[in-house]
CSV table of C-alpha atoms in Angstrom, one decimal:
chain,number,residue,atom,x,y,z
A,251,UNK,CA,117.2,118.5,119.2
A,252,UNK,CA,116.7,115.3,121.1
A,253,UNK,CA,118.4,111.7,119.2
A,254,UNK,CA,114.8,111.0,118.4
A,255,UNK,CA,114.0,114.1,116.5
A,256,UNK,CA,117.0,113.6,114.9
A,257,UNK,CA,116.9,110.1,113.6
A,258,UNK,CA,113.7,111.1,112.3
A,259,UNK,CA,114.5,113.8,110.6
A,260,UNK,CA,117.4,112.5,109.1
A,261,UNK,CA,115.5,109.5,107.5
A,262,UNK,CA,113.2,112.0,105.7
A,263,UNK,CA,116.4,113.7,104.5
A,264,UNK,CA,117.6,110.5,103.6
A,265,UNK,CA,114.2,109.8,101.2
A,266,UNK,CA,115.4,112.4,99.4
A,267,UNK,CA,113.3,115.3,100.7
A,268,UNK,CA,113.9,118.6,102.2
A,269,UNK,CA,110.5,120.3,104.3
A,270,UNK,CA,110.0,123.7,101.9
A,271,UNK,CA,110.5,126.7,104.0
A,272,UNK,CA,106.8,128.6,104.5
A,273,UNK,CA,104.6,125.3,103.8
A,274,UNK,CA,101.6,126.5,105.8
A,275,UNK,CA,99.8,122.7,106.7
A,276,UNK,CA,95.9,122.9,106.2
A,277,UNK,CA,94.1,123.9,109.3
A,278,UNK,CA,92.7,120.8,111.3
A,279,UNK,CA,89.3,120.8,112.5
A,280,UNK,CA,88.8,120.9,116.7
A,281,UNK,CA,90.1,118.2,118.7
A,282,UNK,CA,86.9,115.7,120.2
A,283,UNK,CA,85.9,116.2,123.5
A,284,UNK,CA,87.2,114.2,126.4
A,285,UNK,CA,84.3,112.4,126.9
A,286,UNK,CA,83.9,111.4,122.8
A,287,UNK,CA,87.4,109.8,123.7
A,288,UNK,CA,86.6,108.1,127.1
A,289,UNK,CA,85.2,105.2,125.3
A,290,UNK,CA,88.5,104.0,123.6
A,291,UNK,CA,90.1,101.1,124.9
A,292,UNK,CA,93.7,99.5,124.6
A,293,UNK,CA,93.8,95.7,125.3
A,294,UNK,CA,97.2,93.9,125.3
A,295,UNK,CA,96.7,90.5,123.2
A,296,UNK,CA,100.1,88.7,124.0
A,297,UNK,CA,102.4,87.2,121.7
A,298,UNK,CA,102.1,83.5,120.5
A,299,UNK,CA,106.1,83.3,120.6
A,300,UNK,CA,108.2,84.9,123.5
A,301,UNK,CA,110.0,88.1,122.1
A,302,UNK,CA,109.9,87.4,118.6
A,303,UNK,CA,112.2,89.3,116.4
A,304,UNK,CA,110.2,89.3,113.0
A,305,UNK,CA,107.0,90.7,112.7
A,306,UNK,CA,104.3,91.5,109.9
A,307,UNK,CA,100.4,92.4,109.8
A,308,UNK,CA,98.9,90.6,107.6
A,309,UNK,CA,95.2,91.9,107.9
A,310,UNK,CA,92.1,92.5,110.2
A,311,UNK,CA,88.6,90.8,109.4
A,312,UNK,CA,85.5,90.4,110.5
A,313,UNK,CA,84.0,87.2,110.8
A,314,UNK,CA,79.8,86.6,111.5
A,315,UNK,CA,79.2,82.9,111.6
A,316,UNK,CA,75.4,83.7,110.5
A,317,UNK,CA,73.3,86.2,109.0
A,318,UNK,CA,72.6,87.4,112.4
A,319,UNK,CA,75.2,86.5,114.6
A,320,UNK,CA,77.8,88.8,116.3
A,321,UNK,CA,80.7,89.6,114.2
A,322,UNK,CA,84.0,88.3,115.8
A,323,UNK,CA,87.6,90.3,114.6
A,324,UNK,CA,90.4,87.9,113.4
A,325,UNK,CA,93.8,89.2,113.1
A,326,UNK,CA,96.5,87.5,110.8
A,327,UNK,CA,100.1,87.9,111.7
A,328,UNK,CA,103.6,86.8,110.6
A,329,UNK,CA,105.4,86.4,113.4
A,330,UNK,CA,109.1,84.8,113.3
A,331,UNK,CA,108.5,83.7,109.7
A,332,UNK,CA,104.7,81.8,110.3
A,333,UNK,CA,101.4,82.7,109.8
A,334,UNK,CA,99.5,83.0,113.0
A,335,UNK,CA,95.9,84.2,113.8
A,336,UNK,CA,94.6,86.1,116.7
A,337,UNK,CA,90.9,85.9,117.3
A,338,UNK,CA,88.1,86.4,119.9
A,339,UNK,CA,85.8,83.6,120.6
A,340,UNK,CA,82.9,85.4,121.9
A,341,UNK,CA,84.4,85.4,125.6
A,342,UNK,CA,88.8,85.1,124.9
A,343,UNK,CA,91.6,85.9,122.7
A,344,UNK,CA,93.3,82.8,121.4
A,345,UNK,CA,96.2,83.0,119.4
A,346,UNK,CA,95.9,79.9,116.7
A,347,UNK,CA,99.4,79.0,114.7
A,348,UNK,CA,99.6,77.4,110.7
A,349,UNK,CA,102.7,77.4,110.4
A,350,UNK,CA,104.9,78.1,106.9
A,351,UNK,CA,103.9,77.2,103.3
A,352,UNK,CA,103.7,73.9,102.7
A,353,UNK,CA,106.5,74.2,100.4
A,354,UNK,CA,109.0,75.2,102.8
A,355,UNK,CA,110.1,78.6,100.9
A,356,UNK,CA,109.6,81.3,103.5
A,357,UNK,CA,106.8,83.9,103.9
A,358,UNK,CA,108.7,87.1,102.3
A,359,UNK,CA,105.8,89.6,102.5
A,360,UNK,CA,101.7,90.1,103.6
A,361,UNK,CA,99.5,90.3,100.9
A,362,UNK,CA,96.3,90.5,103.0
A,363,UNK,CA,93.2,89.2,104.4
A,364,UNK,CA,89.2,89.6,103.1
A,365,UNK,CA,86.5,87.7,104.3
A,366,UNK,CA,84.0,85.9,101.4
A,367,UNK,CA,80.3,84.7,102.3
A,368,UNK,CA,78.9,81.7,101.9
A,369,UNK,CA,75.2,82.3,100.3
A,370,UNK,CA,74.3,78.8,101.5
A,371,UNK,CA,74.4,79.8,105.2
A,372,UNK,CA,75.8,82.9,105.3
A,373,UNK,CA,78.7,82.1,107.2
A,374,UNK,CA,82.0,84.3,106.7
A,375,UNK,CA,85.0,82.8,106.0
A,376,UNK,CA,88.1,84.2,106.2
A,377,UNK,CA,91.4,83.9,103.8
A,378,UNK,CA,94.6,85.7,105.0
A,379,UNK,CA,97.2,86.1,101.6
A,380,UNK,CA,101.0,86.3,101.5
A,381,UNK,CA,103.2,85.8,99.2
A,382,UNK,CA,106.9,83.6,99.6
A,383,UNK,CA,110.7,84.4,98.9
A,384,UNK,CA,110.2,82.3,95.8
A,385,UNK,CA,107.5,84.9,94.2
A,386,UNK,CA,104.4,82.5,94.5
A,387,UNK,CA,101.4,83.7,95.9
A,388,UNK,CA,99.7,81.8,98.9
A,389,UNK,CA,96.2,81.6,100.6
A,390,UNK,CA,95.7,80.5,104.1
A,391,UNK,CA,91.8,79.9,104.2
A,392,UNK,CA,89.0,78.6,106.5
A,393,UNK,CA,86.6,75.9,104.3
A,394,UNK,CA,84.1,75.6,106.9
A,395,UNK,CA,85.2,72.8,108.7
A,396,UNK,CA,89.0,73.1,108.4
A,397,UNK,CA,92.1,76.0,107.7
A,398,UNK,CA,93.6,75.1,104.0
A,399,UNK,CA,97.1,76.2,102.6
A,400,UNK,CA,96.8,76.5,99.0
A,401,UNK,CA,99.4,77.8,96.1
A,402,UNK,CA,98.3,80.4,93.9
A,403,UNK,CA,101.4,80.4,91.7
A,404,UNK,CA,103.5,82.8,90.0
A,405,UNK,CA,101.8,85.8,87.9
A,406,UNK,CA,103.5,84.5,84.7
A,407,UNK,CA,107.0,82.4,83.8
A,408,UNK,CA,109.6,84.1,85.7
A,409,UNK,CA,107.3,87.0,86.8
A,410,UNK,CA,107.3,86.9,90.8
A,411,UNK,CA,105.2,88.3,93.1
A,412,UNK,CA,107.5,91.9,94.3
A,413,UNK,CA,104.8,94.2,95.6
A,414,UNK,CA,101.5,93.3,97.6
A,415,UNK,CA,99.1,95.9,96.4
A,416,UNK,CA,95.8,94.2,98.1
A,417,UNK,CA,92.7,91.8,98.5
A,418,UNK,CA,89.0,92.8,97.2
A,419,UNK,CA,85.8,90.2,98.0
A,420,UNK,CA,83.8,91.5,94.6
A,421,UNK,CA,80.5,91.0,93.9
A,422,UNK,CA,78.6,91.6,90.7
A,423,UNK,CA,75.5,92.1,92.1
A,424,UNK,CA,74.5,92.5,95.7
A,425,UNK,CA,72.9,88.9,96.3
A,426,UNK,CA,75.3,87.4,94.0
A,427,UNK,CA,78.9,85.2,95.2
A,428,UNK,CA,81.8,87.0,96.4
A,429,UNK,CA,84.8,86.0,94.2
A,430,UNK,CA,88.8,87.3,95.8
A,431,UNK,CA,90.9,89.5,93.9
A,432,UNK,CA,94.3,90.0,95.1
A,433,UNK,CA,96.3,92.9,93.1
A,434,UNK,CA,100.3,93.0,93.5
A,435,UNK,CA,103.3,94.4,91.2
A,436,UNK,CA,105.2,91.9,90.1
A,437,UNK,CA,109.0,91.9,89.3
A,438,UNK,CA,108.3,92.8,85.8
A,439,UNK,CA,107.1,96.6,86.8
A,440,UNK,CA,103.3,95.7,85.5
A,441,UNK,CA,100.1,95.2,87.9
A,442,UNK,CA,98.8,91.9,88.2
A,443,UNK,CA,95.1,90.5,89.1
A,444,UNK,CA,94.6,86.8,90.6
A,445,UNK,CA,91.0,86.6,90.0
A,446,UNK,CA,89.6,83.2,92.1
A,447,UNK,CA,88.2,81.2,89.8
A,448,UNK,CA,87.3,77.3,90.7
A,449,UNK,CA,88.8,77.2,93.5
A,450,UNK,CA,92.0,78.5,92.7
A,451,UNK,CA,92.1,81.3,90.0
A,452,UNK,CA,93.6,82.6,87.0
A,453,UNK,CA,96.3,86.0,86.3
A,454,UNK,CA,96.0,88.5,84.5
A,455,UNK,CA,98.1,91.3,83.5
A,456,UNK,CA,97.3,94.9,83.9
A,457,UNK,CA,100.3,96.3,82.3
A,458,UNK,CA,101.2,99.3,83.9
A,459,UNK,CA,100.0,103.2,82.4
A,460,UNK,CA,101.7,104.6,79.4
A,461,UNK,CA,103.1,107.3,81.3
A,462,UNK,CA,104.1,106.3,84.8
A,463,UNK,CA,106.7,103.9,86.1
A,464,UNK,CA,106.1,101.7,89.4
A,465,UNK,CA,108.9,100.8,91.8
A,466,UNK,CA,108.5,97.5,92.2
A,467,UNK,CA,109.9,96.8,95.3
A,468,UNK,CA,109.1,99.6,97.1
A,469,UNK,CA,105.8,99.0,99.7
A,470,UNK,CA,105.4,102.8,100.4
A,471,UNK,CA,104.0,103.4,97.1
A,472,UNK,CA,101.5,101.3,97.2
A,473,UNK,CA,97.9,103.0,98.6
A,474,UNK,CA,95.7,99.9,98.5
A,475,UNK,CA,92.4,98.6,97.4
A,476,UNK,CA,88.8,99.2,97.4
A,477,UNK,CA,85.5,98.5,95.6
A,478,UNK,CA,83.3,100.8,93.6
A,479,UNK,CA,79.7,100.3,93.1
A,480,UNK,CA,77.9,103.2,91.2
A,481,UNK,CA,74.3,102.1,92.3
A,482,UNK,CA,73.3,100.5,94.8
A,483,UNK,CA,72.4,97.3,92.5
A,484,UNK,CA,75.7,97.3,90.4
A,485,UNK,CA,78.5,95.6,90.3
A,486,UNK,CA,81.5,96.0,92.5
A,487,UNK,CA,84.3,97.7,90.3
A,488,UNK,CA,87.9,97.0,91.8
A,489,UNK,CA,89.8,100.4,92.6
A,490,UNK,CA,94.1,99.8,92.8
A,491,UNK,CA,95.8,102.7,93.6
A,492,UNK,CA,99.5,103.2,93.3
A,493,UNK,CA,102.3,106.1,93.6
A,494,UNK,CA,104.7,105.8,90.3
A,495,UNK,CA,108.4,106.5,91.0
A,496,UNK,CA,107.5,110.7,90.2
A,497,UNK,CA,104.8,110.8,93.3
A,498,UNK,CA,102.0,110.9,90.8
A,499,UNK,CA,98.9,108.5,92.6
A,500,UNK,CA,97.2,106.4,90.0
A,501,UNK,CA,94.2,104.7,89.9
A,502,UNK,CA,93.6,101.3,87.9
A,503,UNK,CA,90.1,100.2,87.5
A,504,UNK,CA,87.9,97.6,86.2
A,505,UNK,CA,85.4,99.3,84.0
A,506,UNK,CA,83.3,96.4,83.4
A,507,UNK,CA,84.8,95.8,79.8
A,508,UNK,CA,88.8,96.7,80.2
A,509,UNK,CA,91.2,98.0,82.8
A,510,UNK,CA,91.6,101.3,82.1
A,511,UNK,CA,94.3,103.8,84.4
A,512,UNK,CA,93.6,107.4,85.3
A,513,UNK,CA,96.4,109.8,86.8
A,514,UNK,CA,95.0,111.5,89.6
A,515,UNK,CA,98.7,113.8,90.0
A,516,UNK,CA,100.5,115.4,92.6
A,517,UNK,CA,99.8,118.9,92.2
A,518,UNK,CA,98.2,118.9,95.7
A,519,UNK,CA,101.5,117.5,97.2
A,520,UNK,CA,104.0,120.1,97.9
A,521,UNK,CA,107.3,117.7,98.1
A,522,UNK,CA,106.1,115.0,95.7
A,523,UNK,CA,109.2,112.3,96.0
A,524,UNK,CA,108.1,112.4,100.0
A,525,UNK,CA,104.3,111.0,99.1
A,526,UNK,CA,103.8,107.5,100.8
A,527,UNK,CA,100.7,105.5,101.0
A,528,UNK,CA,98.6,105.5,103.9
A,529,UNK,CA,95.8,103.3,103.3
A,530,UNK,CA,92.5,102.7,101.0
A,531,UNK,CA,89.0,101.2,102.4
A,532,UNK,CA,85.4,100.9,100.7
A,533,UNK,CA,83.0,103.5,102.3
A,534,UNK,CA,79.2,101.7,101.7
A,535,UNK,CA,76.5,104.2,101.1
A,536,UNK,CA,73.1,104.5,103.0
A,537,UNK,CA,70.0,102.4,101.3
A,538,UNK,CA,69.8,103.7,97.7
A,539,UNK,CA,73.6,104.2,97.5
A,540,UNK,CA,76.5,102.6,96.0
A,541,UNK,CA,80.1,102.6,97.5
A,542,UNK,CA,82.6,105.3,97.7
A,543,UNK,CA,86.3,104.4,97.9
A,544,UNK,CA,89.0,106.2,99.3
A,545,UNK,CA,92.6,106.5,99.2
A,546,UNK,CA,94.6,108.5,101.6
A,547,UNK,CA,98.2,109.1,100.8
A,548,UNK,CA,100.9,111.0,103.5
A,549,UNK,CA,103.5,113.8,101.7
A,550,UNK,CA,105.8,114.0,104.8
A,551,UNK,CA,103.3,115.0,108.0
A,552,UNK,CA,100.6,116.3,106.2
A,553,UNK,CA,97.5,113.9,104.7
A,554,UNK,CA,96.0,114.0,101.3
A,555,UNK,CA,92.6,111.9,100.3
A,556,UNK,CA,91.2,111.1,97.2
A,557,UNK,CA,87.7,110.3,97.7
A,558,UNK,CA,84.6,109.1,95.3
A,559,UNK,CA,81.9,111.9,95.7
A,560,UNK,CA,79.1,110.0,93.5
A,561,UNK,CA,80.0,111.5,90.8
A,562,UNK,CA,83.9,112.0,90.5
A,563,UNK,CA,87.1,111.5,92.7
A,564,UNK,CA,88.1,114.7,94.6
A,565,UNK,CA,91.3,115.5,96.5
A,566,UNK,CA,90.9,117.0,100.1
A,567,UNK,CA,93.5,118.1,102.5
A,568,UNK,CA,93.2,116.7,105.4
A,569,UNK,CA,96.1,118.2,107.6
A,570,UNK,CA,98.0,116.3,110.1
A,571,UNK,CA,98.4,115.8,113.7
A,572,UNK,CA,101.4,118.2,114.1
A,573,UNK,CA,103.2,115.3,116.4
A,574,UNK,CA,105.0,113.2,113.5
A,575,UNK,CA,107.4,113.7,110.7
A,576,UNK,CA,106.2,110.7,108.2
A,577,UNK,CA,102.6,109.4,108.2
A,578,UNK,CA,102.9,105.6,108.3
A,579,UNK,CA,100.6,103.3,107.3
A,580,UNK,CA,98.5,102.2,110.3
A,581,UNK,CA,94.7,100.9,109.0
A,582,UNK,CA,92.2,102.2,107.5
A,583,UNK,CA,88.4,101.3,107.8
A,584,UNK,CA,85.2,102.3,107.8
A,585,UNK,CA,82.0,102.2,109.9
A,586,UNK,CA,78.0,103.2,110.0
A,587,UNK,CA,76.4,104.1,113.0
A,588,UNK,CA,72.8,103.0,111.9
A,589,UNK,CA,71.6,101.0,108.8
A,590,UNK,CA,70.5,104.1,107.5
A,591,UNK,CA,73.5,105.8,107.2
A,592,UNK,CA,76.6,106.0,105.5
A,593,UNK,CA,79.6,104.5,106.5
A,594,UNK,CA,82.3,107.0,108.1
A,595,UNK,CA,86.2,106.3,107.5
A,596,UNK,CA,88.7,106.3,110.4
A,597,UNK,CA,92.2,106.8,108.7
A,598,UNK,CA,94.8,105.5,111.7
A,599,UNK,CA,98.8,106.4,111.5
A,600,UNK,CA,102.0,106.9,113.1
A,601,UNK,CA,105.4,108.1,113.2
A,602,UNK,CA,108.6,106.9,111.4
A,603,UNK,CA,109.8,105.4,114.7
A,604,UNK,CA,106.1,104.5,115.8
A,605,UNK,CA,104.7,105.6,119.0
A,606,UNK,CA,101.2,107.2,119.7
A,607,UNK,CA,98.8,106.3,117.0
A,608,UNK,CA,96.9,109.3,116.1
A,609,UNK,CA,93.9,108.8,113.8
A,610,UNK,CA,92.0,111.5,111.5
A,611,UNK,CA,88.2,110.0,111.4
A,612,UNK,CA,85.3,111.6,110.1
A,613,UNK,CA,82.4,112.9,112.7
A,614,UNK,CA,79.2,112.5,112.7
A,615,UNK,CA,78.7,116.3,112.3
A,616,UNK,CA,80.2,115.4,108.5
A,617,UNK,CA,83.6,116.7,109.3
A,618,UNK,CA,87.3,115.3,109.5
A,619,UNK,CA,89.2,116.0,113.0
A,620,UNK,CA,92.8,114.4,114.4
A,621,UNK,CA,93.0,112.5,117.5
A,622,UNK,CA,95.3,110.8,119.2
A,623,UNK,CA,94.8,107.2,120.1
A,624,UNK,CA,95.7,107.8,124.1
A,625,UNK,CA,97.9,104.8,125.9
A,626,UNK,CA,98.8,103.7,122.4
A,627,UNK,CA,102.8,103.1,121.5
A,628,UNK,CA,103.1,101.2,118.4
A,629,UNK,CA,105.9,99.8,116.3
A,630,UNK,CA,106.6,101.5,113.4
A,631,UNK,CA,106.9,98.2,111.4
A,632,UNK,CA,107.6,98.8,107.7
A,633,UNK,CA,105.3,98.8,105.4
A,634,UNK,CA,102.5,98.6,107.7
A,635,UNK,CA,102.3,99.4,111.5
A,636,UNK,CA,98.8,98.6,112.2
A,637,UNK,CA,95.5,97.1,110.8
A,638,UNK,CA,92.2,98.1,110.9
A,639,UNK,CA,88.3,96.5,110.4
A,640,UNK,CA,84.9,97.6,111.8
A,641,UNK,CA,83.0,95.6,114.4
A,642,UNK,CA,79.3,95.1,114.6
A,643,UNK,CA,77.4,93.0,117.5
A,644,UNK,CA,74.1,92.7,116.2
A,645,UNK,CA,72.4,93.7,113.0
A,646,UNK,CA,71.0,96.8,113.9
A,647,UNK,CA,74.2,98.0,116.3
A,648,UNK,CA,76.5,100.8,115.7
A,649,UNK,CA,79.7,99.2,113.8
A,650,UNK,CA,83.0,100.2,116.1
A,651,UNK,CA,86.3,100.6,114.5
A,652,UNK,CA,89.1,98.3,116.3
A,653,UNK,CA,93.1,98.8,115.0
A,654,UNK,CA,96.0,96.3,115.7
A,655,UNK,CA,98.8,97.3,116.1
A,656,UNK,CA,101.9,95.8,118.1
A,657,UNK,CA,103.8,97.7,121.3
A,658,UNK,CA,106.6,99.1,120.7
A,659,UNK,CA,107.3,98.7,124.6
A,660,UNK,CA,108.3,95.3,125.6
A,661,UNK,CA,107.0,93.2,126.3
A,662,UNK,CA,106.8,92.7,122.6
A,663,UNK,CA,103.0,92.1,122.0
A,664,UNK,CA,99.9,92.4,120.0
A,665,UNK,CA,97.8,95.0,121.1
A,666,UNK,CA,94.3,96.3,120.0
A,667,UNK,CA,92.9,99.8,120.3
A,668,UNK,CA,88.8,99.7,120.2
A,669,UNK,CA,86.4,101.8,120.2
A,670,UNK,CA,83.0,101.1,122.6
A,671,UNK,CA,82.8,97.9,125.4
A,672,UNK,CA,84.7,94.7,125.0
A,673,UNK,CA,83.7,92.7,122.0
């Protein structure tokens, strides 16, 4: 067994977790033609300091500067303990720095980035979250003329910010404002809400279920976010899922009236203390539709989704790429190929130790299939080796997933992985 094999091995091992002799993985769909592949792209992005030694991802957006504009990605970093963005300008990648916090306590952890409309000219404007070594909660934000540090504060009195769980734009109706909601566990054990409210927002506490425990410092049992919308003119409904400390996922929702928890288990996972989070995304319906999130969780090489048929959440195993020992988080997103469809989810991931992203999507013949993510070699940056968003260049254009991810093979860099021509 080569040193790499081993390492890897040994760290599953070390997560407390032996592979069960005669687990027979689901059966993967077939591999995508070479030429359903050709039109992937790897791009090198540079670095905005030379070999930096600290790195998170903080999130992926994407940003339309009008209703009918082309939608630009932005990618927030924290490089070397600063925020910095990367972002295309319509003809170059430009690497754009803000520094720390105002308040000089340094960035401990990404939270995440949305983007939320303007209604007066629907411009999107981007906020990127993170939260500080001293607990507080911060937003780096564009106002439409300038980028704006502001301090969301503590949860509660001596309750910090431990666990980044996510960051929602919610609606209540389709035409209506898009308010941020950032979720995170907080040093107390319970889930938090900061719910933006006049400019800055208000927290509240989401307790935690009566029967499950949540490590609060541990970022691999966190699954993410996403947004429910029963009908296609309701209200978004925030979705938080969460692993407790037993490997059961739970989902935390608003209701419209309370915030109520459901355990969705782990009887589908066969070594349940090996469950990690992979990602969560909002899949939007065609015309007619509402939303249907969905959370993807890893239990050692094998993936597990729990998806929102309409009707009910539903597990599905999704196999793995047979190349990898633990399925790190490396983006999730979705993407529609016409108006008149429904979105389909690209789940990305990669090894322990990093290396070739490989990415289970879902085809337009309605079906899930593993590929790997050729001339990719990624970091395997804990929590979080890669980000992902969908990329539209005119309203009535396919929507093209891009992931972020940074090379593992110096020279230390940012790189993106696209799908379709250069943006």
């Amino acid at each position: 067994m080569d040193r790499r094999r081993q390492r890897r091995c040994l760290a599953a091992i070390l997560a407390g977790v032996l592979l069960t002799a005669g687990l027979t993985p689901p059966a993967a769909t077939a591999a995508p033609t070479a030429a359903s592949q050709a039109v992937w792209q790897v791009d090198p992005l540079g670095s905005p300091v030379p070999d930096p030694t600290s790195i998170r991802l903080v999130g992926a957006v994407a940003v339309r500067d009008a209703p009918n504009a082309k939608q630009r990605p932005y990618v927030f970093n924290v490089v070397d303990g600063e925020l910095w963005l990367n972002w295309w300008n319509g003809g170059q990648w430009i690497w754009t720095g803000f520094g720390g916090v105002p308040s000089g306590s340094p960035i401990a952890k990404a939270v995440g980035a949305i983007t939320v409309q303007d209604r007066s000219n629907g411009a999107d404007y981007p906020y990127a979250f993170v939260s500080t070594a001293d607990g507080h909660l911060w937003v780096n934000r564009w106002t439409g003329d300038r980028w704006l540090w502001q301090d969301l504060g503590l949860p509660f009195d001596g309750v910090r910010v431990a666990t980044p769980v996510g960051v929602l734009a919610v609606q209540q109706t389709p035409d209506g404002p898009q308010v941020p909601q950032t979720f995170a566990v907080g040093s107390d054990g319970n889930l938090w809400l900061h719910n933006w409210v006049s400019g800055t927002g208000d927290w509240l506490n989401y307790g935690t279920p009566r029967t499950g425990t949540f490590d609060n410092f541990r970022e691999s049992r966190v699954v993410g976010v996403a947004n429910l919308r029963t009908t296609a003119t309701g209200p978004d409904r925030a979705q938080a899922f969460l692993l407790d400390r037993q490997g059961n996922l739970w989902r935390g929702a608003d209701t419209g009236y309370s915030w109520a928890w459901t355990n969705h288990g782990l009887a589908p996972f066969p070594n349940a203390g090996a469950t990690n989070g992979v990602g969560a995304t909002t899949v939007l319906g065609a015309p007619g539709e509402g939303t249907f999130p969905l959370a993807v969780v890893g239990n050692l090489s094998i993936m597990y989704a729990l998806s929102w048929t309409g009707s009910e959440y539903r597990w599905t195993a999704q196999g793995g790429p047979g190349s990898v020992v633990y399925l790190r988080r490396t983006g999730a997103v979705a993407v529609r190929d016409t108006p008149l469809v429904r979105q389909r989810p690209y789940v990305f991931t990669v090894d322990l130790e990093g290396g070739v992203i490989e990415c289970n999507w879902f085809t337009p013949q309605q079906q899930w299939t593993w590929s790997a993510q050729a001339g990719t070699d990624a970091l395997g940056i804990d929590p979080t080796a890669g980000v992902a968003v969908g990329i539209q260049d005119a309203p009535l254009l396919p929507e093209r997933p891009y992931v972020f991810y940074w090379s593992r093979q110096g020279p230390t860099q940012l790189m993106v992985n696209f799908r379709g021509l250069a943006p």
